[in-house]
Amino acid sequence: MSQPAPRQDRRYLGSAHTLAERVRVYWTQQGLEVDTSEGYEIRRTRVFFDEVLLVTLHSKLGGALPWLPLGLGALVGFSAVVARSEPVSSQVMTWVALGLFAIGAALFFTPRWVVTVFGRRTRARVAFRLRERKARDLFARVCQAADEAQRSLRAQTPVENGPETGLPEPPPLPLSGSEPPIAPV
């Protein structure tokens, strides 16, 4: 009998869903694994820490989730207008429609924090609603892991016999909660 392959240690980080696809991102020792599910097809890609080109953190409003309560509120509101002959049920449906509109508006105006990691060939995207601290911590951890992996790769690569570029070492990446450096005036 053959031995089963050893299970990789992967830890779930988060997801970023759209109307067409479901994306789940996992942390591994070498990088981030991205499982994309489009219908019945699942595709796995990886963003290795030594290939990270850019890590971004931004917030955005809206998305697809607020449209569900807004649509249901419009449907219930239309039903309340049609059911004018029954004043009690019309009143109840009006209050339900107003509640759904309020929920939809609240979801529309709550920010979604998105961490995007761009590699050479792939990207990983994780979205957090109402969890700015968790998004900033993930941003800092990915930046630190990418910096360490790229530094160790540079240390292992021998310098060829050629002209020095004379470029200074890049500045360290910002960590979560750290203040930006103040330039002297």
Tab-separated table of C-alpha atoms in Angstrom:
chain	number	residue	atom	x	y	z
A	1	MET	CA	0.000	0.000	0.000
A	2	SER	CA	1.201	3.459	-0.750
A	3	GLN	CA	1.468	6.068	1.939
A	4	PRO	CA	-0.921	9.011	1.675
A	5	ALA	CA	0.706	12.332	0.925
A	6	PRO	CA	1.450	14.348	4.057
A	7	ARG	CA	-1.163	17.014	4.650
A	8	GLN	CA	0.096	20.513	4.129
A	9	ASP	CA	-0.391	22.867	7.013
A	10	ARG	CA	-2.763	25.490	5.758
A	11	ARG	CA	-4.757	27.949	7.760
A	12	TYR	CA	-7.911	29.643	6.508
A	13	LEU	CA	-7.536	33.429	6.221
A	14	GLY	CA	-10.767	34.591	4.666
A	15	SER	CA	-12.793	34.882	1.522
A	16	ALA	CA	-13.814	37.300	-1.188
A	17	HIS	CA	-17.039	36.430	-2.941
A	18	THR	CA	-18.573	37.931	-6.057
A	19	LEU	CA	-21.761	37.021	-7.884
A	20	ALA	CA	-19.901	34.655	-10.212
A	21	GLU	CA	-17.184	33.122	-8.026
A	22	ARG	CA	-16.312	32.088	-4.496
A	23	VAL	CA	-12.717	32.695	-3.392
A	24	ARG	CA	-11.169	31.203	-0.254
A	25	VAL	CA	-7.591	32.064	0.770
A	26	TYR	CA	-5.313	29.922	2.947
A	27	TRP	CA	-1.915	30.636	4.554
A	28	THR	CA	0.872	28.105	3.942
A	29	GLN	CA	4.579	28.174	4.720
A	30	GLN	CA	5.561	29.080	1.162
A	31	GLY	CA	2.763	31.518	0.352
A	32	LEU	CA	-0.973	31.930	-0.030
A	33	GLU	CA	-3.239	29.311	-1.615
A	34	VAL	CA	-6.301	30.591	-3.423
A	35	ASP	CA	-9.228	28.251	-4.084
A	36	THR	CA	-11.584	29.716	-6.666
A	37	SER	CA	-14.934	28.056	-7.203
A	38	GLU	CA	-16.818	28.962	-10.351
A	39	GLY	CA	-19.911	26.810	-10.599
A	40	TYR	CA	-18.759	23.200	-10.355
A	41	GLU	CA	-15.118	23.861	-11.154
A	42	ILE	CA	-12.554	24.519	-8.425
A	43	ARG	CA	-9.197	26.018	-9.345
A	44	ARG	CA	-6.249	26.278	-6.945
A	45	THR	CA	-3.532	28.858	-7.459
A	46	ARG	CA	-0.665	29.997	-5.265
A	47	VAL	CA	1.013	33.306	-4.572
A	48	PHE	CA	4.483	32.538	-3.218
A	49	PHE	CA	5.975	35.006	-0.738
A	50	ASP	CA	9.214	35.298	-2.703
A	51	GLU	CA	7.210	36.339	-5.816
A	52	VAL	CA	5.053	39.026	-4.189
A	53	LEU	CA	5.187	42.252	-6.153
A	54	LEU	CA	2.566	44.360	-4.371
A	55	VAL	CA	0.323	44.155	-1.312
A	56	THR	CA	-2.583	46.587	-1.031
A	57	LEU	CA	-5.111	47.408	1.658
A	58	HIS	CA	-8.140	49.512	0.845
A	59	SER	CA	-11.753	49.953	1.852
A	60	LYS	CA	-14.786	50.175	-0.356
A	61	LEU	CA	-18.503	50.575	0.125
A	62	GLY	CA	-21.357	48.566	-1.313
A	63	GLY	CA	-20.905	45.243	-2.974
A	64	ALA	CA	-23.510	42.626	-3.855
A	65	LEU	CA	-24.761	41.841	-0.339
A	66	PRO	CA	-26.814	45.062	0.235
A	67	TRP	CA	-28.890	44.458	-2.880
A	68	LEU	CA	-30.615	41.397	-1.398
A	69	PRO	CA	-32.445	43.225	1.453
A	70	LEU	CA	-33.083	46.202	-0.831
A	71	GLY	CA	-34.710	43.932	-3.426
A	72	LEU	CA	-36.743	42.083	-0.805
A	73	GLY	CA	-37.810	45.429	0.672
A	74	ALA	CA	-38.994	46.596	-2.755
A	75	LEU	CA	-40.945	43.354	-3.235
A	76	VAL	CA	-42.593	43.575	0.205
A	77	GLY	CA	-43.274	47.289	-0.339
A	78	PHE	CA	-45.001	46.527	-3.628
A	79	SER	CA	-47.059	43.843	-1.853
A	80	ALA	CA	-48.061	46.422	0.781
A	81	VAL	CA	-49.290	48.776	-1.940
A	82	VAL	CA	-51.275	45.973	-3.602
A	83	ALA	CA	-52.833	44.873	-0.279
A	84	ARG	CA	-54.456	48.258	0.493
A	85	SER	CA	-57.809	46.535	1.081
A	86	GLU	CA	-56.383	44.977	4.277
A	87	PRO	CA	-55.072	47.963	6.279
A	88	VAL	CA	-53.481	45.930	9.096
A	89	SER	CA	-51.505	43.604	6.819
A	90	SER	CA	-50.592	46.549	4.575
A	91	GLN	CA	-49.221	48.413	7.581
A	92	VAL	CA	-47.208	45.388	8.759
A	93	MET	CA	-45.755	44.857	5.277
A	94	THR	CA	-44.855	48.554	5.086
A	95	TRP	CA	-42.889	48.316	8.345
A	96	VAL	CA	-41.184	45.131	7.172
A	97	ALA	CA	-40.249	46.832	3.880
A	98	LEU	CA	-38.852	49.844	5.760
A	99	GLY	CA	-36.817	47.519	7.999
A	100	LEU	CA	-35.378	45.710	4.969
A	101	PHE	CA	-34.517	49.034	3.328
A	102	ALA	CA	-32.748	50.121	6.556
A	103	ILE	CA	-30.748	46.881	6.666
A	104	GLY	CA	-29.804	47.270	2.994
A	105	ALA	CA	-28.731	50.895	3.528
A	106	ALA	CA	-26.671	49.944	6.602
A	107	LEU	CA	-24.927	47.162	4.656
A	108	PHE	CA	-24.343	49.500	1.731
A	109	PHE	CA	-22.570	52.088	3.899
A	110	THR	CA	-20.463	49.731	6.043
A	111	PRO	CA	-16.934	49.532	4.657
A	112	ARG	CA	-15.392	46.333	3.335
A	113	TRP	CA	-11.644	46.152	3.915
A	114	VAL	CA	-9.865	44.312	1.107
A	115	VAL	CA	-6.308	42.956	1.232
A	116	THR	CA	-4.955	42.106	-2.215
A	117	VAL	CA	-1.634	40.332	-2.774
A	118	PHE	CA	-0.261	40.491	-6.315
A	119	GLY	CA	2.270	37.882	-7.415
A	120	ARG	CA	4.014	37.490	-10.733
A	121	ARG	CA	1.254	35.382	-12.262
A	122	THR	CA	-1.574	35.285	-9.729
A	123	ARG	CA	-3.267	37.310	-7.030
A	124	ALA	CA	-4.988	36.634	-3.723
A	125	ARG	CA	-7.850	38.747	-2.434
A	126	VAL	CA	-9.431	38.676	1.046
A	127	ALA	CA	-12.328	40.915	2.090
A	128	PHE	CA	-13.374	41.750	5.662
A	129	ARG	CA	-16.592	43.581	6.536
A	130	LEU	CA	-16.396	45.618	9.779
A	131	ARG	CA	-13.011	44.089	10.704
A	132	GLU	CA	-10.438	46.733	9.900
A	133	ARG	CA	-8.009	45.531	12.572
A	134	LYS	CA	-7.985	41.986	11.198
A	135	ALA	CA	-7.394	43.316	7.674
A	136	ARG	CA	-4.508	45.504	8.858
A	137	ASP	CA	-2.971	42.581	10.774
A	138	LEU	CA	-3.180	40.339	7.695
A	139	PHE	CA	-1.654	43.118	5.582
A	140	ALA	CA	1.256	43.445	8.022
A	141	ARG	CA	1.812	39.672	8.257
A	142	VAL	CA	1.850	39.238	4.478
A	143	CYS	CA	4.230	42.184	4.069
A	144	GLN	CA	6.549	40.776	6.740
A	145	ALA	CA	6.495	37.233	5.295
A	146	ALA	CA	7.136	38.525	1.766
A	147	ASP	CA	9.983	40.729	3.015
A	148	GLU	CA	11.627	37.836	4.883
A	149	ALA	CA	11.270	35.436	1.935
A	150	GLN	CA	12.676	37.942	-0.544
A	151	ARG	CA	15.579	38.889	1.754
A	152	SER	CA	16.554	35.236	2.200
A	153	LEU	CA	16.294	34.718	-1.571
A	154	ARG	CA	18.596	37.707	-2.161
A	155	ALA	CA	21.060	36.380	0.399
A	156	GLN	CA	21.170	32.978	-1.349
A	157	THR	CA	21.620	34.410	-4.845
A	158	PRO	CA	25.316	34.972	-5.639
A	159	VAL	CA	26.322	38.362	-6.991
A	160	GLU	CA	27.511	38.099	-10.575
A	161	ASN	CA	30.700	39.743	-11.764
A	162	GLY	CA	29.176	42.867	-13.158
A	163	PRO	CA	28.796	46.516	-12.348
A	164	GLU	CA	27.125	47.326	-9.095
A	165	THR	CA	23.784	49.007	-9.495
A	166	GLY	CA	24.447	51.325	-6.578
A	167	LEU	CA	20.817	51.128	-5.513
A	168	PRO	CA	20.209	51.346	-1.774
A	169	GLU	CA	18.363	48.672	0.176
A	170	PRO	CA	14.591	49.241	-0.048
A	171	PRO	CA	12.994	50.706	3.104
A	172	PRO	CA	11.227	48.290	5.440
A	173	LEU	CA	7.540	47.671	4.829
A	174	PRO	CA	5.099	49.345	7.262
A	175	LEU	CA	3.685	47.256	10.073
A	176	SER	CA	0.172	47.445	11.427
A	177	GLY	CA	-0.327	50.299	13.880
A	178	SER	CA	2.983	51.951	13.107
A	179	GLU	CA	3.147	55.662	12.415
A	180	PRO	CA	4.433	56.837	9.024
A	181	PRO	CA	7.927	58.326	9.136
A	182	ILE	CA	8.011	62.098	9.335
A	183	ALA	CA	10.341	63.711	6.870
A	184	PRO	CA	12.548	66.527	8.222
A	185	VAL	CA	11.605	69.974	6.973
